Short mmCIF file of C-alpha atoms in Angstrom, two decimals:
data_model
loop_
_atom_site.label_atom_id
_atom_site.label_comp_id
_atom_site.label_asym_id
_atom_site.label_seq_id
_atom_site.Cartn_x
_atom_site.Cartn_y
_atom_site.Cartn_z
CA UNK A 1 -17.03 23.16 45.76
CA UNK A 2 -15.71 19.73 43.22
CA UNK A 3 -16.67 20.89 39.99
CA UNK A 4 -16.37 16.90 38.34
CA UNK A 5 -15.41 17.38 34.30
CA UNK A 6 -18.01 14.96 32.89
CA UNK A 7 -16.66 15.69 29.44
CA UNK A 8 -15.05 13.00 27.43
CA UNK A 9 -12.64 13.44 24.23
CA UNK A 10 -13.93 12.28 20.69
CA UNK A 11 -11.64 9.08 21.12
CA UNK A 12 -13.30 8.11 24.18
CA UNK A 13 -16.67 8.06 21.79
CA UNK A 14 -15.02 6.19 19.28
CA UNK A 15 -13.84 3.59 21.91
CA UNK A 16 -17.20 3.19 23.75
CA UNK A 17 -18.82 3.05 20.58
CA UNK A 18 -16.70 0.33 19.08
CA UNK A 19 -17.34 -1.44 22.36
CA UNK A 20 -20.55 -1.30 21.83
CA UNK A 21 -20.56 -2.69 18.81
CA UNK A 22 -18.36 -5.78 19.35
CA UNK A 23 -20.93 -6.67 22.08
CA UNK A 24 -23.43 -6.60 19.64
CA UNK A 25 -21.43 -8.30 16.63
CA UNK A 26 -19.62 -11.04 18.52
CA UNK A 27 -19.19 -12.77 15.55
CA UNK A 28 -17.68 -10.41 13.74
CA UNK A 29 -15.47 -8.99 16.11
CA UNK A 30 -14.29 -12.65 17.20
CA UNK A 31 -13.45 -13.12 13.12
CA UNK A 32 -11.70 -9.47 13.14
CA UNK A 33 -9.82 -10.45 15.91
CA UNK A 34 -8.65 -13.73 15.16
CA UNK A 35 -7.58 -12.54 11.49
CA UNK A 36 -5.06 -9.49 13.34
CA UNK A 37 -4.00 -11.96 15.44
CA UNK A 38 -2.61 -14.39 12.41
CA UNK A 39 -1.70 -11.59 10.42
CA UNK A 40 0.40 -10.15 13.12
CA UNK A 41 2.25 -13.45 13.73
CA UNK A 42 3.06 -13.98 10.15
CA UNK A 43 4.40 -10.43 9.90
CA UNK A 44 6.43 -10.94 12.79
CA UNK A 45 8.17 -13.96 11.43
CA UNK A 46 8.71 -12.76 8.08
CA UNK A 47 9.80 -9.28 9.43
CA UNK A 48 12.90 -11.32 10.68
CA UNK A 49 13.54 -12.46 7.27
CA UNK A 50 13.66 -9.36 5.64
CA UNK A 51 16.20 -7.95 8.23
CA UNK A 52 18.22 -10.70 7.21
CA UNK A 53 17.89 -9.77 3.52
CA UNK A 54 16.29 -12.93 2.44
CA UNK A 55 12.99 -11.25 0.71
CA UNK A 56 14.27 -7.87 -1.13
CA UNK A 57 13.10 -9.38 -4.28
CA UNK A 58 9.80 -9.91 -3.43
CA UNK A 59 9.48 -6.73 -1.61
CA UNK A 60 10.56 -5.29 -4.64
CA UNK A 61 8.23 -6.75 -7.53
CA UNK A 62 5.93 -6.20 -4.96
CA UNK A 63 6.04 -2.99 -4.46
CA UNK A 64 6.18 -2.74 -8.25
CA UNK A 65 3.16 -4.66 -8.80
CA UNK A 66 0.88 -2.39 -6.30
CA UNK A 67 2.36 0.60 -7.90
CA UNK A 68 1.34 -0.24 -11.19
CA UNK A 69 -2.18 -0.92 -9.34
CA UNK A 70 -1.87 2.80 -7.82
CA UNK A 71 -0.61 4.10 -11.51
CA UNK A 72 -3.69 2.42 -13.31
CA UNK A 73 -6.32 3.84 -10.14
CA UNK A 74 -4.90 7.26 -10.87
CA UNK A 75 -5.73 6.90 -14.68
CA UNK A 76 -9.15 5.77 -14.52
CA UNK A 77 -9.88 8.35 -12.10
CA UNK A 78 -8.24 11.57 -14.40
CA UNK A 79 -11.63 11.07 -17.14
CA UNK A 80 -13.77 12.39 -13.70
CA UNK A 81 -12.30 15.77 -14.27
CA UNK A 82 -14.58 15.92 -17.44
CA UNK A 83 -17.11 13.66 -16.80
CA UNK A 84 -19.92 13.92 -14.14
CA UNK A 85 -21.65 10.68 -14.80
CA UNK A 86 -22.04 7.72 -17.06
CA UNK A 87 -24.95 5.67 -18.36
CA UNK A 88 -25.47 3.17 -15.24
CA UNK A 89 -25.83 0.20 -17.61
CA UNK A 90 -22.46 1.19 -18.81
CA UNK A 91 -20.82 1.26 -15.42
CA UNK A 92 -22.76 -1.76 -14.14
CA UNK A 93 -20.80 -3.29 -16.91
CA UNK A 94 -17.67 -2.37 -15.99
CA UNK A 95 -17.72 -3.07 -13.14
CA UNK A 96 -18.83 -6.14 -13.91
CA UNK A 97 -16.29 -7.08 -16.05
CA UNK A 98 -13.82 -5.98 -12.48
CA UNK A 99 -15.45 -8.13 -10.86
CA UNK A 100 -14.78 -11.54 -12.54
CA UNK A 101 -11.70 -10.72 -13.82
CA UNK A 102 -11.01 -10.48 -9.53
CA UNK A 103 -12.78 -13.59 -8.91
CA UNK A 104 -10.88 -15.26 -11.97
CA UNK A 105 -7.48 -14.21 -10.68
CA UNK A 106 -8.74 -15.37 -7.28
CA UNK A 107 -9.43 -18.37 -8.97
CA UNK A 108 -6.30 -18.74 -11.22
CA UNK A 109 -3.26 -16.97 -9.86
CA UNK A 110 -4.46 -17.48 -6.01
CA UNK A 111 -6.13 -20.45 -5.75
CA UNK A 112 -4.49 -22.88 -8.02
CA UNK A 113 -0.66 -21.80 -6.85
CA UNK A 114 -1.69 -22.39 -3.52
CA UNK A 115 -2.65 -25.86 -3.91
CA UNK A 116 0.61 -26.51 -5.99
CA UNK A 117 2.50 -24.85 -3.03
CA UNK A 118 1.27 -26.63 -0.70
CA UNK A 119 0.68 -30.10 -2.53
CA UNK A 120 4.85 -29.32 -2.57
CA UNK A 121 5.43 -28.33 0.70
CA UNK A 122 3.27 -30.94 2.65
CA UNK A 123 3.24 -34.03 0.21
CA UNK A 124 -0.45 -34.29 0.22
CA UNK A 125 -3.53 -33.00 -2.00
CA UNK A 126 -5.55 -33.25 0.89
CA UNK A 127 -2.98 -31.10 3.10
CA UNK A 128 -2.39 -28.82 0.90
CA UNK A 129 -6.69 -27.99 0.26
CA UNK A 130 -7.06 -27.66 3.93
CA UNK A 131 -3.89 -25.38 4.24
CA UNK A 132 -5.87 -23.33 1.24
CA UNK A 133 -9.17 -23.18 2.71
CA UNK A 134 -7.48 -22.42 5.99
CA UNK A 135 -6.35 -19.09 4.57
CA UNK A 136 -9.41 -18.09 3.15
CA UNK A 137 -11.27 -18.62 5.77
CA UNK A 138 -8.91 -16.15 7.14
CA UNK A 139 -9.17 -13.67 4.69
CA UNK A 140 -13.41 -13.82 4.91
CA UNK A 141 -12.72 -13.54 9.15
CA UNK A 142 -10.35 -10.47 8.25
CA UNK A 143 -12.67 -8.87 5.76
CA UNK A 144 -15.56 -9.59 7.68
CA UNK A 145 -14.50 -7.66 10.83
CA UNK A 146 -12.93 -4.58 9.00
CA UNK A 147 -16.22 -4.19 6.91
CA UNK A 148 -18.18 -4.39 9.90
CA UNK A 149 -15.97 -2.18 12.64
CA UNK A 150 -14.63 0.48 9.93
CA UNK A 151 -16.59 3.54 9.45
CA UNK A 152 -17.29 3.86 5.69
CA UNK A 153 -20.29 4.70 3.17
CA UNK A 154 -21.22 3.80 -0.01
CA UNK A 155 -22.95 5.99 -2.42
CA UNK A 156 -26.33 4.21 -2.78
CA UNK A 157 -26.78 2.62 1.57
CA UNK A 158 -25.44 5.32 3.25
CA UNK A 159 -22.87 5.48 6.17
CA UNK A 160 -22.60 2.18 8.54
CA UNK A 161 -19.72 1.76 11.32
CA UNK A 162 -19.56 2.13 14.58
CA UNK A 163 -18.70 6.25 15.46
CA UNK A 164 -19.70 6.98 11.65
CA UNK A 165 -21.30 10.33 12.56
CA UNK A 166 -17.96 11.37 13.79
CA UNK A 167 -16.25 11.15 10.27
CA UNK A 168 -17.03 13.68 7.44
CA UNK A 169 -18.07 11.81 4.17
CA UNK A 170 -15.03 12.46 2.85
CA UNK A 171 -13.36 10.04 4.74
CA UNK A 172 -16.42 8.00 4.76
CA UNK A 173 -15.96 6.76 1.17
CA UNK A 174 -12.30 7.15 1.71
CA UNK A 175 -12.44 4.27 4.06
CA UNK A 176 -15.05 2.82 1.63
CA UNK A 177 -12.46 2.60 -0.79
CA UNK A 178 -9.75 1.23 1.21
CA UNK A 179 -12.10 -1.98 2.38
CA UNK A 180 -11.83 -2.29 -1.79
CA UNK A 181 -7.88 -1.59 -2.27
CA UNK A 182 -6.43 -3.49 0.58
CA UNK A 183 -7.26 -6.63 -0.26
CA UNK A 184 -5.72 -6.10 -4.29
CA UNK A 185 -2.59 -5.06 -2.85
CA UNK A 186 -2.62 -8.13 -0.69
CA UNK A 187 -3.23 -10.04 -3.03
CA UNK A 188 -0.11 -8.81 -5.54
CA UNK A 189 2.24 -9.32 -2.57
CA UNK A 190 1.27 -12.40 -1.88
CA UNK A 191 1.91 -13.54 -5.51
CA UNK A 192 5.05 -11.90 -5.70
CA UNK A 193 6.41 -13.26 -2.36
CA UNK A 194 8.37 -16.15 -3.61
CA UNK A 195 9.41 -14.07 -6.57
CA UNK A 196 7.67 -16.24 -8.62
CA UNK A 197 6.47 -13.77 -11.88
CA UNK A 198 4.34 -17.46 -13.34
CA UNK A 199 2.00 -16.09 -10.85
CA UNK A 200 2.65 -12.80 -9.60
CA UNK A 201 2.67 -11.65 -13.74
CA UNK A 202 -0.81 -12.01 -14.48
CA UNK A 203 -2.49 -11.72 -11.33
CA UNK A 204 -0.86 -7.73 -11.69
CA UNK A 205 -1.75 -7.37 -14.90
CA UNK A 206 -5.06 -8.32 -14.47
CA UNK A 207 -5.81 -6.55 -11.21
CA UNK A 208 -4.24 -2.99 -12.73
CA UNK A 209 -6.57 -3.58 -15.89
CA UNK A 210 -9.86 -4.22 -14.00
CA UNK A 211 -8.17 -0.41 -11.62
CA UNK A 212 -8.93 1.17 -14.38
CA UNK A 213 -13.36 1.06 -14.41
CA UNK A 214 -13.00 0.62 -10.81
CA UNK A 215 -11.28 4.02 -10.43
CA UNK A 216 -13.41 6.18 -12.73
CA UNK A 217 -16.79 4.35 -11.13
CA UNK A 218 -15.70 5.37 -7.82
CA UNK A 219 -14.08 9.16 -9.14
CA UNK A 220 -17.74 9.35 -10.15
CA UNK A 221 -19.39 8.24 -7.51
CA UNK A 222 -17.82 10.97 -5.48
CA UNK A 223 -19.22 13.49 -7.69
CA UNK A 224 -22.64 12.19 -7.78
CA UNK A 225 -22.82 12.48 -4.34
CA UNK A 226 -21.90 16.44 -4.39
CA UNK A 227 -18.07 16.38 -4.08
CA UNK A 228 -16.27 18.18 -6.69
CA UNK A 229 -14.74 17.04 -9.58
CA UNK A 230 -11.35 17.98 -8.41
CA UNK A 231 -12.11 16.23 -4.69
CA UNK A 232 -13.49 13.16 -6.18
CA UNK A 233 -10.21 12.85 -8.42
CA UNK A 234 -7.98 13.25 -5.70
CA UNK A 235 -9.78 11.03 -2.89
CA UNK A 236 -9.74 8.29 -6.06
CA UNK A 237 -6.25 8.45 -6.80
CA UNK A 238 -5.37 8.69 -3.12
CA UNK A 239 -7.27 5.41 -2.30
CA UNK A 240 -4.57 3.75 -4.51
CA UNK A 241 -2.00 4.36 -2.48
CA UNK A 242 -3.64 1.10 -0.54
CA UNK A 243 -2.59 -1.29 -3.64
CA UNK A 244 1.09 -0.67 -2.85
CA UNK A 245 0.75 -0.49 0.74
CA UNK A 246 -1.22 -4.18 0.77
CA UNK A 247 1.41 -5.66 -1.35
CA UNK A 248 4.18 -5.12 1.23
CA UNK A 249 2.13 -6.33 3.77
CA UNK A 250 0.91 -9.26 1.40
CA UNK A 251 4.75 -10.14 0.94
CA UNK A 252 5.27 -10.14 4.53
CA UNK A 253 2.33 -12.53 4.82
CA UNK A 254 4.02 -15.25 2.91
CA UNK A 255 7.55 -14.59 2.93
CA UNK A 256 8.34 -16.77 6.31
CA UNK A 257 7.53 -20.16 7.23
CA UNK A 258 7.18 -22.59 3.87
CA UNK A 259 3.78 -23.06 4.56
CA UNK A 260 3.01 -19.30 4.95
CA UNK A 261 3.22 -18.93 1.23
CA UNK A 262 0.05 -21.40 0.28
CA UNK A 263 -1.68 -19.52 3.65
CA UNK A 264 -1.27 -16.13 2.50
CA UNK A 265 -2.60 -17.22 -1.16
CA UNK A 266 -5.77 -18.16 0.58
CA UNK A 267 -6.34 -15.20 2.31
CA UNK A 268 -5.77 -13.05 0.07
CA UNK A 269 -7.97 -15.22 -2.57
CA UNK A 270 -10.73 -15.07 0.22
CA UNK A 271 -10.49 -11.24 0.73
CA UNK A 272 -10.85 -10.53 -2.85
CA UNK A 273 -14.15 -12.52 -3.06
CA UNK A 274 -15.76 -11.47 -0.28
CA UNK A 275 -15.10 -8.18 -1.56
CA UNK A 276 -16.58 -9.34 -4.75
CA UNK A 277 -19.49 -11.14 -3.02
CA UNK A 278 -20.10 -8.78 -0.67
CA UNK A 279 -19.82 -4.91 -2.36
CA UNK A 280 -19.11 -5.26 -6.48
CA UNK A 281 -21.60 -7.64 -7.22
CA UNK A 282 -24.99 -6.44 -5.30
CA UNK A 283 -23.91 -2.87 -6.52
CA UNK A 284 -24.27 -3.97 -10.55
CA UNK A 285 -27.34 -5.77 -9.66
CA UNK A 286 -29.19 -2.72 -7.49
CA UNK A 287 -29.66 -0.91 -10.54
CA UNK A 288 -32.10 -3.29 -12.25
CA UNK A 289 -28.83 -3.86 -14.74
CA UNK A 290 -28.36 -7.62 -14.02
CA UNK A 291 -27.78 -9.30 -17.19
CA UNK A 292 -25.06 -6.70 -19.12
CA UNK A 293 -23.32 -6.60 -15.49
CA UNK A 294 -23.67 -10.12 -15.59
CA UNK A 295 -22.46 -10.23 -19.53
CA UNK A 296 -19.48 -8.17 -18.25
CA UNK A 297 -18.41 -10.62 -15.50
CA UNK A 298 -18.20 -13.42 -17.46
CA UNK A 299 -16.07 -11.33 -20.05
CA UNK A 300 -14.08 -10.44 -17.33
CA UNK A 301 -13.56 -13.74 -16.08
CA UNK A 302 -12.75 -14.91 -19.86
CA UNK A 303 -10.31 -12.36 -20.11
CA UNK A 304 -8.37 -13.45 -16.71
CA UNK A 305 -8.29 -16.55 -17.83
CA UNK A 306 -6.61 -15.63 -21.10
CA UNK A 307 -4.01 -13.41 -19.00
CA UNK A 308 -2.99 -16.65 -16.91
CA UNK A 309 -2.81 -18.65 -19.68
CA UNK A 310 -1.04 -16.34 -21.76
CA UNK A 311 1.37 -14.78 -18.97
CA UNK A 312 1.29 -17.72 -16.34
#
């Protein structure tokens, strides 16, 4: 007698799950899949580059620059060990204030480089917009995809993702996190690509400052939803270690063809507000805390612009 094995392994799940889901999000796995696709053919042309030795500087403030992100996650995490909670008016503020001074450096030390790059590079305003907005679109396609197909769970909807029951929570708001980090570190490599510390400077500065709220909120999140204070700590400092991880692959976004440089600003200007958009700013509004988390974007914003201007 056959005796057919009708088991199948957990990655088989995953897999038939995930197909599942594209079928049923075409859009978003069309946008996911478009935004690899670039990204992989701008890391494969810069990768030849930096065998040649052409982009250790970058790679190096780079790296720097998502370190310090890393070093300032770390910190705001460490008051977690103490704390188990905060007025939510207080951290709808703060967070807050992250997220304009994010969609002020998007605005500032993304944006507005990229459109002098490419004004530079091309010889023409209009050129150089559509090269912008080219990249950003990009960076929504990316962050669109990866927020739709990655298993994650935030602390007030619950788990979403295709094969989410398969992860412990753990890694659940671990990947939560990352959708959140990536796009920072990005975002310093990209400014740091052409070595250029006008713009790499403040966008750093501001992005470690606004690390510091955003890695205590999420430290505390943790612990509100029953991890311990030493887990929470750890899973916040360890989602850091995306910042310096997205730089190098934000340097080796821009670091090839001329016109990769004003792309990759784009992107990673478009990944950061999506982010923004998408995650920081309904969670400061779900609270019924709309107007301080409102007062505490625009004093983020006002203090990104004051970075810029003072570091630019």
């Amino acid at each position: 007698m056959n005796i057919e094995l009708t088991q199948t392994s957990p990655a088989s799940h995953w897999f038939g799950a995930l197909r599942e889901h594209a079928r049923t999000h075409s859009f978003a796995a069309l946008g996911l899949g478009i935004g690899v696709v670039v990204v992989l053919v701008l890391l494969v042309q810069s990768l030849m580059l930096v065998l040649a030795g052409e982009t250790t500087l970058g790679i190096r403030y780079g790296l720097l620059g998502g370190l310090a992100g890393f070093t300032t996650t770390a910190l705001g995490a460490l008051p977690a060990l103490i704390l188990r909670g905060m007025p939510q008016r207080v951290e709808d503020s703060l967070l807050g204030m992250a997220a304009g001074m994010m969609l002020a450096a998007s605005a500032f030390s993304l944006l507005l480089p990229g459109l002098e790059a490419g004004t530079e590079i091309l010889g023409s305003k209009s050129y150089a917009a559509g090269v912008v907005v080219l990249g950003m679109a990009l960076g929504v396609l990316l962050m669109l995809g990866l927020d739709e197909f990655t298993p994650h769970e935030h602390d007030k909807t619950g788990p979403c993702g295709p094969g989410y029951e398969r992860c412990s929570r753990v890694w659940l708001f671990v990947f939560a996190i990352a959708l959140h980090n990536l796009p920072e570190g990005m975002a310093i490599g990209v400014s740091f690509s052409q070595s250029d510390m006008s713009v790499g400077l403040p966008l750093t500065t501001a992005i470690a400052l606004q690390d510091i709220p955003e890695g205590l909120a999420v430290a505390l999140a943790l612990r509100s939803a029953g991890f311990s204070s030493v887990t929470a700590v750890l899973v916040a400092i360890g989602s850091g270690l995306l910042e310096p991880v997205g730089a190098l692959l934000g340097v080796g976004l821009s670091s090839g063809l001329a016109v990769a440089y004003p792309i990759g600003l784009g992107l990673a200007a478009g990944a950061m507000i999506f982010v923004v958009s998408h995650e920081v700013i309904p969670e400061t509004h779900r609270n019924g805390h709309q107007t301080p988390a409102t007062l505490g974007l625009m004093a983020g914003f006002a203090l990104m612009m004051v970075l810029d201007t003072t570091l630019g």
